[in-house]
One Martini backbone bead per residue (centre of mass of N, CA, C, O) as a GRO file, in nm:
protein
  332
    1MET     BB    1  16.669  20.560  14.373
    2THR     BB    2  16.396  20.715  14.434
    3ARG     BB    3  16.060  20.697  14.449
    4SER     BB    4  15.999  20.980  14.331
    5VAL     BB    5  16.166  20.943  14.074
    6ILE     BB    6  16.017  20.695  13.964
    7VAL     BB    7  15.738  20.827  13.949
    8ALA     BB    8  15.819  21.057  13.756
    9MET     BB    9  15.915  20.876  13.522
   10SER     BB   10  15.652  20.719  13.485
   11ARG     BB   11  15.481  20.967  13.416
   12ARG     BB   12  15.640  21.058  13.163
   13ILE     BB   13  15.594  20.795  13.004
   14ARG     BB   14  15.285  20.809  12.998
   15ILE     BB   15  15.266  21.078  12.853
   16ARG     BB   16  15.426  21.000  12.599
   17LEU     BB   17  15.247  20.761  12.522
   18GLY     BB   18  14.990  20.924  12.494
   19TRP     BB   19  15.095  21.106  12.266
   20LEU     BB   20  15.161  20.881  12.065
   21LEU     BB   21  14.873  20.769  12.046
   22ALA     BB   22  14.738  21.033  11.955
   23ILE     BB   23  14.908  21.073  11.700
   24GLY     BB   24  14.844  20.801  11.570
   25PHE     BB   25  14.536  20.843  11.556
   26LEU     BB   26  14.547  21.100  11.384
   27LEU     BB   27  14.700  20.979  11.141
   28MET     BB   28  14.495  20.759  11.070
   29ASN     BB   29  14.264  20.962  11.009
   30LEU     BB   30  14.405  21.119  10.787
   31VAL     BB   31  14.449  20.880  10.598
   32ALA     BB   32  14.153  20.789  10.579
   33ALA     BB   33  14.038  21.058  10.471
   34PHE     BB   34  14.208  21.064  10.215
   35HIS     BB   35  14.119  20.792  10.094
   36ALA     BB   36  13.813  20.848  10.094
   37TRP     BB   37  13.826  21.082   9.896
   38ARG     BB   38  13.961  20.930   9.660
   39PHE     BB   39  13.735  20.704   9.645
   40THR     BB   40  13.475  20.935   9.612
   41HIS     BB   41  13.664  21.117   9.407
   42PHE     BB   42  13.687  21.224   9.106
   43THR     BB   43  13.902  21.309   8.846
   44THR     BB   44  14.041  21.500   8.559
   45GLU     BB   45  14.265  21.329   8.519
   46SER     BB   46  14.466  21.156   8.337
   47GLY     BB   47  14.435  20.813   8.300
   48LEU     BB   48  14.457  20.541   8.500
   49HIS     BB   49  14.334  20.332   8.706
   50THR     BB   50  14.391  20.168   8.965
   51ASP     BB   51  14.449  19.874   9.029
   52ASN     BB   52  14.364  19.605   9.158
   53PRO     BB   53  14.486  19.466   9.441
   54GLU     BB   54  14.549  19.174   9.308
   55GLN     BB   55  14.744  19.330   9.074
   56LEU     BB   56  14.953  19.419   9.276
   57SER     BB   57  15.244  19.486   9.387
   58GLY     BB   58  15.416  19.541   9.661
   59PRO     BB   59  15.515  19.837   9.600
   60GLN     BB   60  15.236  19.934   9.498
   61LYS     BB   61  15.084  19.899   9.764
   62VAL     BB   62  15.251  20.097   9.927
   63TRP     BB   63  15.195  20.344   9.748
   64VAL     BB   64  14.887  20.345   9.786
   65LEU     BB   65  14.888  20.372  10.097
   66LEU     BB   66  15.039  20.660  10.078
   67THR     BB   67  14.865  20.808   9.814
   68GLY     BB   68  14.652  20.659   9.684
   69ILE     BB   69  14.429  20.652   9.438
   70LYS     BB   70  14.364  20.651   9.109
   71ASN     BB   71  14.054  20.857   9.009
   72PRO     BB   72  13.930  20.879   8.731
   73LYS     BB   73  13.684  20.953   8.539
   74PRO     BB   74  13.478  20.777   8.380
   75VAL     BB   75  13.468  20.654   8.038
   76ASN     BB   76  13.316  20.637   7.721
   77HIS     BB   77  13.464  20.440   7.463
   78ALA     BB   78  13.184  20.321   7.379
   79ARG     BB   79  12.931  20.243   7.143
   80PRO     BB   80  12.651  20.154   7.018
   81PRO     BB   81  12.564  19.919   6.752
   82PHE     BB   82  12.283  20.026   6.804
   83PRO     BB   83  12.005  20.185   6.817
   84TYR     BB   84  11.997  20.525   6.961
   85GLN     BB   85  11.939  20.754   7.238
   86THR     BB   86  12.009  21.049   7.398
   87ILE     BB   87  11.945  21.107   7.743
   88TYR     BB   88  11.811  21.323   8.012
   89LEU     BB   89  11.818  21.302   8.367
   90THR     BB   90  11.669  21.438   8.659
   91GLY     BB   91  11.834  21.443   8.974
   92PRO     BB   92  11.962  21.484   9.293
   93ASN     BB   93  12.275  21.442   9.157
   94GLY     BB   94  12.188  21.520   8.871
   95ARG     BB   95  12.266  21.477   8.550
   96LEU     BB   96  12.172  21.206   8.342
   97GLU     BB   97  12.318  20.975   8.122
   98SER     BB   98  12.149  20.813   7.844
   99TRP     BB   99  12.070  20.506   7.670
  100TYR     BB  100  11.810  20.456   7.427
  101SER     BB  101  11.656  20.133   7.322
  102ALA     BB  102  11.419  20.039   7.100
  103VAL     BB  103  11.186  19.778   7.036
  104PRO     BB  104  10.980  19.601   6.871
  105HIS     BB  105  10.751  19.468   7.060
  106SER     BB  106  10.804  19.497   7.353
  107LYS     BB  107  10.842  19.327   7.676
  108GLY     BB  108  11.026  19.563   7.777
  109THR     BB  109  11.259  19.708   8.020
  110VAL     BB  110  11.614  19.742   8.061
  111ALA     BB  111  11.807  19.846   8.329
  112LEU     BB  112  12.146  19.952   8.325
  113LEU     BB  113  12.386  19.907   8.605
  114HIS     BB  114  12.680  19.993   8.724
  115GLY     BB  115  12.984  20.006   8.867
  116TYR     BB  116  13.269  20.078   8.998
  117THR     BB  117  13.455  20.250   8.783
  118SER     BB  118  13.230  20.290   8.560
  119SER     BB  119  13.002  20.236   8.273
  120LYS     BB  120  12.771  20.204   8.022
  121GLY     BB  121  12.986  20.100   7.802
  122LYS     BB  122  13.018  19.806   7.958
  123PHE     BB  123  12.698  19.706   7.854
  124LEU     BB  124  12.669  19.617   7.546
  125THR     BB  125  12.635  19.311   7.548
  126GLU     BB  126  12.388  19.298   7.733
  127ALA     BB  127  12.205  19.484   7.566
  128ALA     BB  128  12.206  19.313   7.304
  129THR     BB  129  12.076  19.065   7.434
  130PHE     BB  130  11.809  19.193   7.523
  131ARG     BB  131  11.722  19.277   7.241
  132HIS     BB  132  11.717  18.987   7.125
  133LEU     BB  133  11.485  18.908   7.346
  134GLY     BB  134  11.279  19.183   7.332
  135TYR     BB  135  11.427  19.434   7.477
  136SER     BB  136  11.452  19.720   7.598
  137VAL     BB  137  11.702  19.984   7.667
  138LEU     BB  138  11.878  20.136   7.962
  139LEU     BB  139  12.168  20.329   7.983
  140THR     BB  140  12.348  20.442   8.284
  141ASP     BB  141  12.502  20.702   8.441
  142PHE     BB  142  12.616  20.772   8.715
  143ALA     BB  143  12.685  20.995   8.917
  144GLY     BB  144  13.023  21.085   8.821
  145ASN     BB  145  12.984  20.928   8.549
  146GLY     BB  146  13.077  20.977   8.254
  147GLY     BB  147  12.808  21.185   8.128
  148SER     BB  148  12.760  21.268   8.406
  149GLU     BB  149  12.733  21.451   8.668
  150GLY     BB  150  13.009  21.500   8.842
  151ASN     BB  151  13.250  21.326   9.107
  152VAL     BB  152  13.069  21.144   9.291
  153CYS     BB  153  13.114  20.830   9.488
  154THR     BB  154  12.922  20.603   9.721
  155VAL     BB  155  12.887  20.290   9.652
  156GLY     BB  156  12.530  20.313   9.662
  157HIS     BB  157  12.380  20.540   9.805
  158HIS     BB  158  12.320  20.787   9.614
  159GLU     BB  159  12.259  20.594   9.366
  160ALA     BB  160  11.967  20.523   9.447
  161GLU     BB  161  11.847  20.786   9.325
  162ASP     BB  162  11.911  20.708   9.033
  163VAL     BB  163  11.737  20.459   9.022
  164ALA     BB  164  11.472  20.606   9.073
  165THR     BB  165  11.483  20.787   8.823
  166VAL     BB  166  11.486  20.562   8.610
  167VAL     BB  167  11.232  20.395   8.689
  168ARG     BB  168  11.022  20.629   8.682
  169TRP     BB  169  11.059  20.689   8.384
  170LEU     BB  170  10.982  20.403   8.278
  171GLN     BB  171  10.690  20.391   8.424
  172HIS     BB  172  10.581  20.602   8.190
  173ARG     BB  173  10.602  20.349   8.024
  174PRO     BB  174  10.554  20.079   7.859
  175GLY     BB  175  10.585  19.817   8.052
  176PRO     BB  176  10.806  19.645   8.203
  177VAL     BB  177  11.064  19.666   8.471
  178PHE     BB  178  11.409  19.601   8.458
  179ILE     BB  179  11.701  19.508   8.651
  180TYR     BB  180  12.053  19.545   8.562
  181ALA     BB  181  12.310  19.483   8.807
  182ASN     BB  182  12.640  19.587   8.928
  183SER     BB  183  12.736  19.575   9.233
  184MET     BB  184  12.689  19.882   9.311
  185GLY     BB  185  12.420  19.880   9.150
  186ALA     BB  186  12.291  19.657   9.326
  187VAL     BB  187  12.296  19.810   9.594
  188ALA     BB  188  12.136  20.057   9.498
  189THR     BB  189  11.882  19.895   9.431
  190LEU     BB  190  11.819  19.788   9.715
  191ARG     BB  191  11.793  20.067   9.847
  192ALA     BB  192  11.570  20.184   9.665
  193GLU     BB  193  11.360  19.965   9.763
  194ALA     BB  194  11.389  19.984  10.082
  195GLU     BB  195  11.397  20.335  10.107
  196LEU     BB  196  11.245  20.463   9.818
  197GLY     BB  197  11.006  20.281   9.677
  198VAL     BB  198  11.100  20.098   9.459
  199ARG     BB  199  10.913  19.912   9.171
  200PRO     BB  200  11.001  19.674   8.999
  201THR     BB  201  10.952  19.377   8.850
  202ALA     BB  202  11.274  19.302   8.840
  203ASN     BB  203  11.584  19.144   8.936
  204LEU     BB  204  11.933  19.152   8.804
  205LEU     BB  205  12.211  19.043   9.000
  206GLU     BB  206  12.556  19.132   9.042
  207CYS     BB  207  12.767  19.106   9.298
  208PRO     BB  208  12.681  19.204   9.575
  209TYR     BB  209  12.767  19.343   9.853
  210GLY     BB  210  12.704  19.324  10.187
  211SER     BB  211  12.898  19.574  10.278
  212MET     BB  212  13.099  19.839  10.321
  213LEU     BB  213  13.282  19.710  10.531
  214LYS     BB  214  13.340  19.443  10.381
  215THR     BB  215  13.468  19.572  10.125
  216ALA     BB  216  13.697  19.713  10.274
  217GLN     BB  217  13.821  19.461  10.401
  218SER     BB  218  13.878  19.316  10.131
  219ARG     BB  219  14.089  19.520  10.023
  220PHE     BB  220  14.295  19.480  10.248
  221ARG     BB  221  14.333  19.176  10.207
  222SER     BB  222  14.434  19.202   9.909
  223MET     BB  223  14.696  19.368  10.042
  224ARG     BB  224  14.786  19.234  10.311
  225VAL     BB  225  14.607  19.397  10.527
  226PRO     BB  226  14.487  19.475  10.810
  227PRO     BB  227  14.163  19.595  10.851
  228PHE     BB  228  14.227  19.666  11.145
  229PRO     BB  229  14.108  19.999  11.159
  230MET     BB  230  14.106  20.121  10.861
  231ALA     BB  231  13.837  20.026  10.744
  232ASN     BB  232  13.661  20.173  10.950
  233LEU     BB  233  13.773  20.459  10.892
  234LEU     BB  234  13.704  20.468  10.593
  235VAL     BB  235  13.398  20.447  10.631
  236LEU     BB  236  13.357  20.685  10.814
  237TRP     BB  237  13.477  20.908  10.618
  238GLY     BB  238  13.312  20.845  10.365
  239GLY     BB  239  13.047  20.938  10.499
  240LEU     BB  240  13.114  21.220  10.618
  241GLU     BB  241  13.209  21.347  10.336
  242ASN     BB  242  12.892  21.249  10.215
  243ASN     BB  243  12.642  21.258  10.417
  244PHE     BB  244  12.668  20.960  10.563
  245TRP     BB  245  12.612  20.634  10.706
  246ALA     BB  246  12.814  20.375  10.603
  247PHE     BB  247  12.733  20.138  10.805
  248ASN     BB  248  12.433  20.127  10.657
  249LEU     BB  249  12.565  20.000  10.401
  250ASP     BB  250  12.340  19.721  10.355
  251ALA     BB  251  12.234  19.473  10.152
  252THR     BB  252  12.117  19.261  10.348
  253ARG     BB  253  11.918  19.450  10.486
  254TYR     BB  254  11.763  19.535  10.235
  255ALA     BB  255  11.664  19.251  10.138
  256ALA     BB  256  11.458  19.214  10.386
  257HIS     BB  257  11.271  19.479  10.254
  258ILE     BB  258  11.205  19.308   9.993
  259SER     BB  259  10.980  19.169   9.712
  260THR     BB  260  11.140  19.154   9.469
  261PRO     BB  261  11.212  18.984   9.214
  262THR     BB  262  11.525  18.778   9.224
  263LEU     BB  263  11.841  18.764   9.072
  264LEU     BB  264  12.138  18.591   9.180
  265MET     BB  265  12.481  18.659   9.103
  266TRP     BB  266  12.793  18.451   9.111
  267GLY     BB  267  13.141  18.416   9.150
  268THR     BB  268  13.357  18.172   9.279
  269ALA     BB  269  13.627  18.382   9.216
  270ASP     BB  270  13.562  18.616   9.396
  271PRO     BB  271  13.771  18.860   9.566
  272ARG     BB  272  13.526  19.066   9.695
  273VAL     BB  273  13.292  18.846   9.706
  274THR     BB  274  13.158  18.630   9.914
  275ARG     BB  275  12.983  18.356   9.990
  276GLN     BB  276  12.871  18.456  10.261
  277GLU     BB  277  12.744  18.712  10.150
  278THR     BB  278  12.564  18.575   9.937
  279ASP     BB  279  12.406  18.385  10.122
  280ALA     BB  280  12.288  18.605  10.308
  281LEU     BB  281  12.140  18.767  10.091
  282PHE     BB  282  11.963  18.543   9.976
  283ALA     BB  283  11.821  18.472  10.246
  284ALA     BB  284  11.697  18.770  10.285
  285LEU     BB  285  11.521  18.748  10.061
  286SER     BB  286  11.156  18.792  10.051
  287GLY     BB  287  11.117  18.710   9.767
  288PRO     BB  288  11.133  18.603   9.480
  289LYS     BB  289  11.398  18.356   9.388
  290LEU     BB  290  11.723  18.339   9.231
  291ARG     BB  291  12.023  18.133   9.158
  292GLN     BB  292  12.363  18.190   9.014
  293ASP     BB  293  12.656  18.021   8.964
  294PHE     BB  294  13.004  18.090   8.842
  295PRO     BB  295  13.252  17.901   8.762
  296GLY     BB  296  13.557  18.087   8.790
  297SER     BB  297  13.439  18.357   8.838
  298GLY     BB  298  13.469  18.682   8.895
  299HIS     BB  299  13.473  19.034   8.892
  300GLU     BB  300  13.270  18.979   8.623
  301PRO     BB  301  13.151  18.902   8.338
  302TYR     BB  302  12.984  18.597   8.279
  303TRP     BB  303  13.001  18.570   7.960
  304ARG     BB  304  13.307  18.515   7.923
  305LYS     BB  305  13.286  18.198   8.048
  306HIS     BB  306  12.935  18.178   8.034
  307GLN     BB  307  12.736  18.238   7.795
  308ALA     BB  308  12.514  18.021   7.792
  309LEU     BB  309  12.439  18.032   8.094
  310TRP     BB  310  12.374  18.330   8.108
  311GLU     BB  311  12.148  18.338   7.894
  312GLN     BB  312  11.970  18.127   8.032
  313THR     BB  313  11.933  18.275   8.302
  314ILE     BB  314  11.801  18.543   8.201
  315THR     BB  315  11.570  18.418   8.045
  316GLN     BB  316  11.433  18.273   8.286
  317ALA     BB  317  11.399  18.522   8.465
  318LEU     BB  318  11.219  18.692   8.272
  319GLN     BB  319  10.990  18.466   8.261
  320HIS     BB  320  10.954  18.383   8.594
  321LEU     BB  321  10.981  18.600   8.821
  322PRO     BB  322  10.704  18.771   8.779
  323ALA     BB  323  10.542  18.546   8.873
  324PRO     BB  324  10.291  18.472   9.059
  325GLY     BB  325  10.406  18.287   9.342
  326ASN     BB  326  10.708  18.277   9.282
  327ARG     BB  327  10.942  18.086   9.519
  328THR     BB  328  11.202  18.016   9.392
  329ALA     BB  329  11.521  17.838   9.488
  330ALA     BB  330  11.794  17.845   9.273
  331THR     BB  331  12.101  17.653   9.291
  332GLN     BB  332  12.455  17.640   9.136
   0.00000   0.00000   0.00000
């Protein structure tokens, strides 16, 4: 075999390899774009949402990787057992549906903001507890969820505008305004305060994730799939499809730019938000802050396993966080 023939064969191999790499890269982007769309756009189809990654069997995980998640729009299946009125707030993302319940001689109002693939109806226990403590409550569906307009969910970015809409409506009413927010709602709250100028009296936040990239990586790890490069591509396309740069969706960065008194809560068995993320976010908070860890709790309401501790924690936070000059950092 002559040298020229060897060179020609080598060149053809390089060309074919280049085409294979290009096709592989294109396919990865197509898959990532498809998954990002399914992740951020709810459908009107009936049925249940795909289980959390840690609950799926091996074959189910493969099927989800191939077909994407089932993502029907969350529905409010329960109604408040206490007196309330349904109100509608108009925000940049569309009309928001809220349940407002006032109590006599209220100490203030707590705005309750839910997490991803959830709705205001999941916060009835928390709302009843706040009412018992003497606070009026406002439960709101983010745009795209429950009774609110739309079908898009950006896992905290656009939802920050909904937080701003809710808080500014409440600030036209008497009394201090507190935010109680879970996961995605907590991240949206931090962005609303860091970038949109929202100023509630205090925050009570459950398990905000560190950044959009970290939460995407966590989901891939939960499915025992290497997070790179698909997690990065998923975040890239999730932002491009919804007109924002998702790599900047970073709760830890937001925390460093707010001075709102904040209680940070986290479950030590949380499979989606790590201790490292929580430690970094708590350290970044620049205002008065408190922290409470709930042993053995996962990405779930903390009152389920620690009702007394949870009630004690929120009661102390409501009493002490807004106090001027309080810069306590309590961790358990």
